[in-house]
Short mmCIF file of C-alpha atoms in Angstrom, two decimals:
data_model
loop_
_atom_site.label_atom_id
_atom_site.label_comp_id
_atom_site.label_asym_id
_atom_site.label_seq_id
_atom_site.Cartn_x
_atom_site.Cartn_y
_atom_site.Cartn_z
CA MET A 463 -142.47 179.74 52.90
CA ARG A 464 -142.80 176.09 53.34
CA GLN A 465 -139.53 174.77 51.05
CA SER A 466 -137.50 177.58 53.15
CA LEU A 467 -138.55 175.76 56.38
CA ALA A 468 -137.71 172.17 54.77
CA ARG A 469 -134.10 173.66 54.09
CA PHE A 470 -134.05 174.62 57.21
CA ALA A 471 -135.10 171.62 58.42
CA LEU A 472 -132.42 169.70 56.89
CA SER A 473 -129.34 172.49 57.63
CA LEU A 474 -130.88 171.76 61.40
CA ALA A 475 -130.40 168.06 60.67
CA VAL A 476 -126.85 168.51 59.08
CA LEU A 477 -125.47 170.87 62.24
CA VAL A 478 -126.89 168.10 64.63
CA ILE A 479 -125.29 165.26 62.98
CA CYS A 480 -121.88 166.96 62.44
CA LEU A 481 -121.77 168.21 66.30
CA LEU A 482 -122.57 164.62 67.33
CA ASN A 483 -120.08 163.07 64.96
CA SER A 484 -117.19 165.82 65.96
CA GLY A 485 -116.78 163.54 69.69
CA ALA A 486 -116.63 167.49 70.89
CA VAL A 487 -119.82 166.42 73.28
CA HIS A 488 -118.11 163.74 74.93
CA ALA A 489 -114.83 164.77 75.82
CA GLN A 490 -114.35 167.17 78.68
CA SER A 491 -118.32 167.87 78.56
CA THR A 492 -119.55 170.86 80.58
CA ILE A 493 -123.26 170.58 79.62
CA LYS A 494 -124.28 168.68 83.24
CA GLN A 495 -122.39 171.16 84.88
CA PRO A 496 -124.56 174.85 85.26
CA GLY A 497 -122.27 177.85 85.45
CA ASN A 498 -119.06 176.51 84.34
CA ARG A 499 -118.43 178.52 81.72
CA THR A 500 -116.77 182.06 81.07
CA SER A 501 -118.76 184.66 82.88
CA TYR A 502 -119.49 187.60 80.75
CA VAL A 503 -122.67 190.43 80.11
CA PHE A 504 -122.64 191.24 76.61
CA GLU A 505 -121.25 189.34 73.70
CA ALA A 506 -120.03 191.36 70.87
CA GLU A 507 -120.38 190.04 67.30
CA PRO A 508 -119.39 190.96 64.16
CA HIS A 509 -119.64 188.73 61.09
CA LEU A 510 -120.46 188.06 57.48
CA LEU A 511 -123.69 186.95 56.00
CA ALA A 512 -124.86 184.96 53.59
CA GLY A 513 -128.67 184.85 52.33
CA LEU A 514 -129.30 181.83 50.39
CA ALA A 515 -132.85 181.54 50.39
CA ASP A 516 -135.44 184.02 48.96
CA PRO A 517 -135.78 187.06 51.91
CA PRO A 518 -139.07 188.30 52.70
CA GLY A 519 -140.48 190.80 50.90
CA PHE A 520 -139.55 190.97 46.88
CA GLY A 521 -135.95 189.91 46.84
CA ALA A 522 -134.76 187.23 45.59
CA GLY A 523 -131.58 184.79 44.99
CA THR A 524 -128.02 185.00 46.77
CA GLY A 525 -127.65 187.80 49.39
CA LEU A 526 -124.18 188.75 50.93
CA GLY A 527 -123.39 191.54 53.27
CA VAL A 528 -121.93 192.27 56.87
CA GLY A 529 -123.64 192.67 60.28
CA PHE A 530 -123.03 193.00 63.62
CA ARG A 531 -125.21 190.78 66.42
CA GLY A 532 -124.89 192.30 70.47
CA THR A 533 -126.65 189.72 73.16
CA VAL A 534 -127.02 190.60 76.52
CA GLU A 535 -127.12 187.69 78.85
CA LEU A 536 -130.54 187.94 80.99
CA LEU A 537 -130.54 184.75 83.00
CA LYS A 538 -127.36 182.95 84.16
CA ASN A 539 -129.07 179.51 84.65
CA GLY A 540 -131.53 178.84 81.38
CA PHE A 541 -134.56 177.12 81.70
CA ILE A 542 -133.50 173.85 82.39
CA PRO A 543 -131.80 173.99 86.02
CA LYS A 544 -129.45 170.83 85.51
CA LEU A 545 -127.85 171.52 82.01
CA ASN A 546 -125.41 174.74 81.83
CA ASN A 547 -127.68 176.83 79.58
CA SER A 548 -128.32 180.40 79.58
CA VAL A 549 -130.54 182.83 78.05
CA GLY A 550 -129.84 186.40 76.40
CA ILE A 551 -131.61 188.91 74.29
CA GLY A 552 -129.92 189.48 71.05
CA PHE A 553 -130.27 192.70 68.42
CA GLY A 554 -128.94 193.10 65.52
CA ILE A 555 -127.90 195.05 62.07
CA ASP A 556 -127.62 193.00 58.97
CA TYR A 557 -127.19 194.63 55.52
CA LEU A 558 -127.64 192.04 52.70
CA ARG A 559 -127.72 192.69 49.05
CA TYR A 560 -128.99 190.52 47.01
CA ASP A 561 -129.14 189.65 43.27
CA GLY A 562 -132.33 189.50 42.28
CA TRP A 563 -135.79 190.36 42.49
CA GLN A 564 -139.30 187.97 42.85
CA GLY A 565 -141.36 188.64 40.21
CA PRO A 566 -140.94 189.48 36.58
CA ARG A 567 -139.65 193.23 38.01
CA GLY A 568 -137.78 195.43 35.00
CA ARG A 569 -136.93 199.12 34.53
CA CYS A 570 -138.31 201.44 32.02
CA GLU A 571 -136.11 202.04 29.20
CA GLU A 572 -138.72 204.73 27.49
CA PHE A 573 -141.40 206.37 28.29
CA ALA A 574 -144.02 208.23 26.47
CA THR A 575 -146.78 210.65 27.45
CA ALA A 576 -150.35 210.14 27.45
CA PRO A 577 -153.26 212.61 27.49
CA SER A 578 -153.20 214.28 31.20
CA GLY A 579 -149.33 214.37 31.22
CA VAL A 580 -149.19 210.71 32.74
CA PRO A 581 -146.08 209.21 31.66
CA VAL A 582 -146.27 205.78 29.96
CA CYS A 583 -143.92 203.13 29.87
CA VAL A 584 -143.39 201.87 26.34
CA ARG A 585 -139.91 199.82 26.41
CA THR A 586 -138.85 198.23 29.70
CA SER A 587 -135.54 196.21 30.12
CA SER A 588 -135.28 192.63 31.71
CA GLY A 589 -133.97 193.20 35.13
CA ILE A 590 -133.70 195.76 37.65
CA GLY A 591 -130.21 194.52 39.32
CA HIS A 592 -129.67 194.02 42.82
CA VAL A 593 -131.75 195.18 46.00
CA ASN A 594 -130.52 196.18 49.53
CA TYR A 595 -131.51 194.89 52.72
CA PHE A 596 -131.05 195.88 56.12
CA TYR A 597 -132.42 193.50 59.09
CA LEU A 598 -132.83 194.58 62.57
CA PRO A 599 -133.42 191.28 64.16
CA VAL A 600 -134.41 190.93 68.02
CA VAL A 601 -134.44 187.34 69.28
CA MET A 602 -134.19 185.25 72.46
CA GLN A 603 -130.57 183.55 72.21
CA TRP A 604 -130.76 179.82 74.38
CA ASN A 605 -127.15 178.85 74.92
CA PHE A 606 -126.12 175.48 75.81
CA TRP A 607 -122.45 175.15 77.10
CA LEU A 608 -121.64 171.64 75.98
CA HIS A 609 -117.94 171.37 76.26
CA GLU A 610 -114.68 174.19 77.18
CA LYS A 611 -114.37 174.53 73.28
CA TRP A 612 -118.34 174.21 72.08
CA SER A 613 -121.58 175.73 72.54
CA VAL A 614 -124.30 176.22 70.75
CA PHE A 615 -127.69 177.94 70.78
CA GLY A 616 -130.78 178.39 69.40
CA GLU A 617 -132.53 181.92 68.31
CA PRO A 618 -136.05 182.64 67.71
CA GLY A 619 -137.15 185.76 67.20
CA VAL A 620 -138.47 188.83 64.83
CA ALA A 621 -137.06 191.40 62.56
CA PHE A 622 -137.70 194.12 61.24
CA PHE A 623 -136.03 194.89 57.45
CA LEU A 624 -135.63 197.74 55.57
CA GLN A 625 -135.55 196.92 51.69
CA GLU A 626 -135.23 199.61 48.70
CA GLY A 627 -137.44 203.00 51.07
CA ASP A 628 -139.58 200.07 52.23
CA LEU A 629 -139.63 199.32 56.01
CA ASP A 630 -141.46 195.99 57.14
CA PHE A 631 -141.71 193.34 59.24
CA THR A 632 -141.13 189.69 59.61
CA PRO A 633 -142.67 187.67 62.39
CA LEU A 634 -140.21 184.77 62.70
CA VAL A 635 -136.58 184.58 62.46
CA LEU A 636 -135.17 181.55 63.11
CA PHE A 637 -131.24 180.46 63.91
CA VAL A 638 -129.31 177.77 65.23
CA GLY A 639 -125.61 178.36 65.70
CA GLY A 640 -122.44 176.99 67.25
CA ARG A 641 -119.67 178.57 68.76
CA TYR A 642 -115.81 177.07 68.57
CA HIS A 643 -114.38 178.63 71.74
CA VAL A 644 -110.55 179.81 70.84
CA THR A 645 -110.14 181.58 73.76
CA ASP A 646 -112.10 181.80 77.35
CA ARG A 647 -113.45 185.02 75.64
CA ILE A 648 -113.19 184.89 71.72
CA THR A 649 -114.71 182.57 69.82
CA LEU A 650 -115.57 181.80 65.98
CA SER A 651 -119.88 181.91 65.70
CA MET A 652 -121.31 180.16 63.17
CA ARG A 653 -125.34 180.69 62.59
CA LEU A 654 -127.46 178.95 60.27
CA GLY A 655 -131.20 179.69 59.57
CA TYR A 656 -133.35 182.18 58.05
CA PRO A 657 -133.13 184.52 56.30
CA ALA A 658 -129.67 184.55 56.18
CA PHE A 659 -126.35 182.49 57.50
CA SER A 660 -123.59 184.01 59.34
CA PHE A 661 -120.11 183.83 60.45
CA GLY A 662 -118.05 185.19 62.48
CA VAL A 663 -116.06 186.12 65.75
CA SER A 664 -117.68 186.93 69.28
CA PHE A 665 -116.32 188.52 71.87
CA LEU A 666 -117.47 187.61 75.43
CA LEU A 667 -117.35 190.86 77.18
CA MET B 894 -108.14 173.16 65.39
CA TRP B 895 -107.94 172.73 61.90
CA ARG B 896 -110.00 169.99 62.43
CA GLN B 897 -112.86 172.54 64.42
CA LEU B 898 -112.39 174.90 61.40
CA SER B 899 -113.10 172.18 58.83
CA THR B 900 -115.97 171.11 60.83
CA LEU B 901 -117.54 174.60 60.69
CA SER B 902 -116.40 174.95 56.91
CA LEU B 903 -118.12 171.98 56.43
CA LEU B 904 -121.45 172.68 57.81
CA PHE B 905 -121.72 175.48 56.24
CA THR B 906 -121.28 174.46 52.53
CA LEU B 907 -123.41 171.96 53.35
CA GLY B 908 -126.19 174.42 54.61
CA ALA B 909 -125.19 176.33 51.67
CA ALA B 910 -125.82 173.17 49.42
CA LEU B 911 -128.86 172.59 51.15
CA ALA B 912 -130.57 176.29 50.73
CA GLY B 913 -129.62 176.49 47.17
CA CYS B 914 -130.93 179.80 45.43
CA SER B 915 -133.92 180.67 43.60
CA SER B 916 -133.77 182.16 39.89
CA ASN B 917 -136.44 184.75 39.05
CA GLU B 918 -139.66 184.53 37.50
CA THR B 919 -140.43 185.83 34.21
CA CYS B 920 -143.81 187.33 32.99
CA ASP B 921 -145.00 184.88 29.92
CA PRO B 922 -148.47 185.12 28.58
CA GLY B 923 -151.06 182.53 30.57
CA HIS B 924 -149.14 182.87 33.63
CA PRO B 925 -149.52 185.34 36.75
CA CYS B 926 -147.51 188.21 37.04
CA GLU B 927 -147.51 190.73 39.53
CA CYS B 928 -145.24 193.40 41.51
CA SER B 929 -146.19 194.61 44.53
CA GLY B 930 -144.21 196.34 47.05
CA GLY B 931 -140.94 198.92 46.45
CA GLN B 932 -140.37 201.89 44.44
CA GLU B 933 -140.73 201.00 40.90
CA CYS B 934 -141.58 198.21 39.00
CA TYR B 935 -141.71 198.07 35.15
CA ILE B 936 -143.15 194.58 33.37
CA GLY B 937 -142.33 193.41 30.19
CA CYS B 938 -144.49 191.12 28.65
CA GLU B 939 -143.61 189.37 25.21
CA GLY B 940 -146.81 187.35 23.60
CA ASP B 941 -150.58 187.62 23.60
CA GLY B 942 -152.54 187.37 26.30
CA CYS B 943 -150.46 188.84 29.36
CA THR B 944 -152.30 189.56 32.47
CA PRO B 945 -149.84 192.18 34.54
CA HIS B 946 -150.80 193.10 37.91
CA CYS B 947 -149.20 196.32 39.69
CA SER B 948 -149.96 197.07 43.44
CA GLN B 949 -148.88 198.99 46.52
CA MET B 950 -145.52 200.88 45.23
CA ASN B 951 -145.06 204.31 43.46
CA ARG B 952 -144.39 203.64 39.85
CA CYS B 953 -145.48 200.14 37.90
CA GLY B 954 -145.84 200.00 34.47
CA ALA B 955 -146.63 197.09 31.91
CA VAL B 956 -145.99 197.04 28.21
CA CYS B 957 -147.48 193.78 26.72
CA ASP B 958 -149.07 192.66 23.25
CA ASP B 959 -152.49 192.06 21.97
CA ASN B 960 -155.23 190.78 24.57
CA CYS B 961 -153.09 192.03 27.37
CA SER B 962 -155.35 192.74 30.93
CA SER B 963 -153.68 194.79 32.65
CA LEU B 964 -154.47 195.87 36.62
CA CYS B 965 -152.93 198.40 38.66
CA HIS B 966 -154.16 199.76 42.13
CA ASP B 967 -152.98 201.35 45.30
CA MET B 968 -150.43 203.41 43.53
CA ASP B 969 -148.82 206.81 42.67
CA GLU B 970 -148.31 206.14 39.14
CA CYS B 971 -149.06 203.50 36.73
CA SER B 972 -149.55 203.02 33.18
CA THR B 973 -149.96 200.41 30.13
CA SER B 974 -149.25 199.89 27.05
CA CYS B 975 -150.56 197.53 24.40
CA GLY B 976 -151.53 196.23 21.52
CA ASP B 977 -155.26 195.19 20.46
CA ASP B 978 -157.92 194.09 22.49
CA CYS B 979 -156.61 195.57 25.75
CA ASP B 980 -158.19 195.15 28.97
CA VAL B 981 -156.90 197.69 31.28
CA LYS B 982 -158.08 198.66 34.79
CA CYS B 983 -156.95 201.13 37.14
CA HIS B 984 -158.01 202.18 40.95
CA GLY B 985 -156.99 203.77 43.63
CA ALA B 986 -153.55 205.75 42.17
CA ALA B 987 -152.58 209.28 41.90
CA ALA B 988 -152.30 209.36 38.13
CA CYS B 989 -152.99 205.98 35.36
CA GLY B 990 -152.28 206.43 31.86
CA ALA B 991 -152.17 203.66 29.05
CA ILE B 992 -151.65 203.79 25.34
CA CYS B 993 -153.60 200.92 23.88
CA GLY B 994 -154.30 199.81 20.20
CA ASP B 995 -157.74 198.94 18.58
CA ARG B 996 -160.79 198.13 20.88
CA CYS B 997 -159.30 199.01 24.18
CA HIS B 998 -161.13 199.23 27.26
CA PHE B 999 -159.55 201.15 29.73
CA ASP B 1000 -161.71 201.75 33.11
CA CYS B 1001 -159.81 204.27 35.51
CA HIS B 1002 -161.64 205.41 38.90
CA ASP B 1003 -160.81 206.74 41.86
CA VAL B 1004 -157.98 208.51 40.29
CA GLY B 1005 -156.55 212.01 40.40
CA ARG B 1006 -155.53 211.88 36.46
CA CYS B 1007 -156.72 209.38 33.80
CA GLY B 1008 -155.06 209.49 30.70
CA VAL B 1009 -155.30 207.35 27.62
CA ARG B 1010 -154.60 207.36 24.02
CA ALA B 1011 -156.43 204.83 22.53
CA GLY B 1012 -157.16 202.90 18.63
CA ASN B 1013 -160.19 202.61 16.88
CA GLN B 1014 -163.27 201.35 18.31
CA SER B 1015 -162.25 201.79 22.10
CA GLU B 1016 -164.24 202.11 25.52
CA ILE B 1017 -163.67 204.42 27.98
CA VAL B 1018 -164.55 204.53 31.56
CA CYS B 1019 -163.59 207.50 33.91
CA HIS B 1020 -165.32 207.14 37.39
CA ASN B 1021 -164.35 209.37 40.19
CA PHE B 1022 -161.57 211.61 39.03
CA SER B 1023 -160.00 214.78 38.88
CA ARG B 1024 -158.60 214.92 35.38
CA CYS B 1025 -159.73 212.08 32.71
CA ASP B 1026 -158.30 213.25 29.43
CA VAL B 1027 -159.02 210.65 26.79
CA GLU B 1028 -157.06 210.76 22.80
CA CYS B 1029 -158.57 208.23 20.45
CA THR B 1030 -157.18 207.37 17.02
CA GLY B 1031 -160.29 205.89 15.36
CA THR B 1032 -163.97 205.64 16.48
CA CYS B 1033 -164.49 205.50 20.48
CA ARG B 1034 -166.37 205.95 23.42
CA VAL B 1035 -165.93 207.80 26.91
CA HIS B 1036 -168.30 207.06 29.77
CA SER B 1037 -168.15 208.98 32.68
CA ALA B 1038 -169.45 208.66 36.20
CA SER B 1039 -168.97 211.05 39.75
CA PRO B 1040 -169.29 213.53 37.43
CA ASP B 1041 -171.98 211.54 35.17
CA ILE B 1042 -171.57 213.71 32.25
CA CYS B 1043 -168.07 214.17 30.59
CA ASP B 1044 -167.14 217.76 30.37
CA PRO B 1045 -164.18 219.67 29.77
CA ALA B 1046 -165.56 221.91 32.49
CA GLN B 1047 -165.75 218.61 34.85
CA GLY B 1048 -162.27 217.82 34.06
CA CYS B 1049 -163.13 215.15 31.05
CA THR B 1050 -162.10 215.91 27.70
CA LEU B 1051 -161.85 214.03 24.26
CA LYS B 1052 -159.91 214.60 21.20
CA CYS B 1053 -160.59 212.96 18.03
CA LEU B 1054 -157.17 212.49 16.34
CA GLY B 1055 -158.63 210.61 13.05
CA ALA B 1056 -161.39 211.53 10.75
CA ALA B 1057 -164.17 210.28 13.03
CA ALA B 1058 -165.89 213.74 14.82
CA LEU B 1059 -166.58 214.28 18.27
CA THR B 1060 -170.55 213.44 19.08
CA MET B 1061 -171.90 214.38 22.50
CA CYS B 1062 -174.42 211.21 23.51
CA SER B 1063 -177.80 211.68 25.03
CA ASP B 1064 -176.64 209.63 28.08
CA GLY B 1065 -173.84 212.19 29.01
CA SER B 1066 -170.87 210.31 27.33
CA VAL B 1067 -169.10 211.48 24.38
CA ALA B 1068 -167.61 209.85 21.30
CA CYS B 1069 -165.59 209.69 18.11
CA GLY B 1070 -167.89 208.64 15.58
CA GLY B 1071 -171.39 207.94 16.15
CA CYS B 1072 -173.00 206.91 19.75
#
């Protein structure tokens, strides 16, 4: 977990550095103009996913998948009145398929029968293969509308996840993301964080 | 447009590089080796002195060599297959089974069905069970608690597969060979 947080902090630092170096923040800035942005009530975002750190639960390795995030705007003017910021609540469903398991989890290749009719495994395989995850995140999305073409957000929240028939809960999911506004209502959206990165298209409806 | 797209690509690539990926652990003697959660897990451990541990899943099993110490709890079905000098503990399960070699110690409690086929000079303890069925290929002894006497009428049986004779001991245990 500590390793994952360190990776997350490094990813966040990379995001901030790249945004500052892009020059986007300075030209045509809207960050000091509260409310100066496209008005919308719902953001629909289908996306591709990459899980690059071990997920919660017993999966491990790298995961790839698809998902959808829907965000409802709750506050048109967010927690900082002088800035162009807003707050929403986001709900999602994400599917990822990871390529491994934590621990030496294998499959039984041959059983023998012990007394009482109890099956006893006498030969194992080395691996069980992939593991499927479904995440159901619920997050607070805090947006900062930096520029006509760019906005960024932070998303702390929680998530339920279903892994191979087990429903479980992780008390912290955390993302930072950015949007490149292709048009007023269509953006390319990227999200860095845990448990998975995403890249998709957002429709501001 | 391309500049912004390349910025996003750079971010994603750098993030991926920073996050990296982790490889699966292996189960080796002398290292903790645990499976917990999910439907099933079967642990194979080559070499003497393995310590497999299973908990909180439907089915789990360990296959290991000599001097194996396996622990299994809060399961539906648990199994251990090992060589000589094994210590097998199982509790809180619907069924626990083991096939082990000589000098096997099998401890099974709060389990619906305990079943073990053990080698010479083995010791079996069943406690709070519905069935405890033991087969010994050499000498062995079977202790029972709740019920205190290992008796077929109470669901506790011992079958001596080798030359050793079945013996009822004064303390309520049964043995293949002498008490």
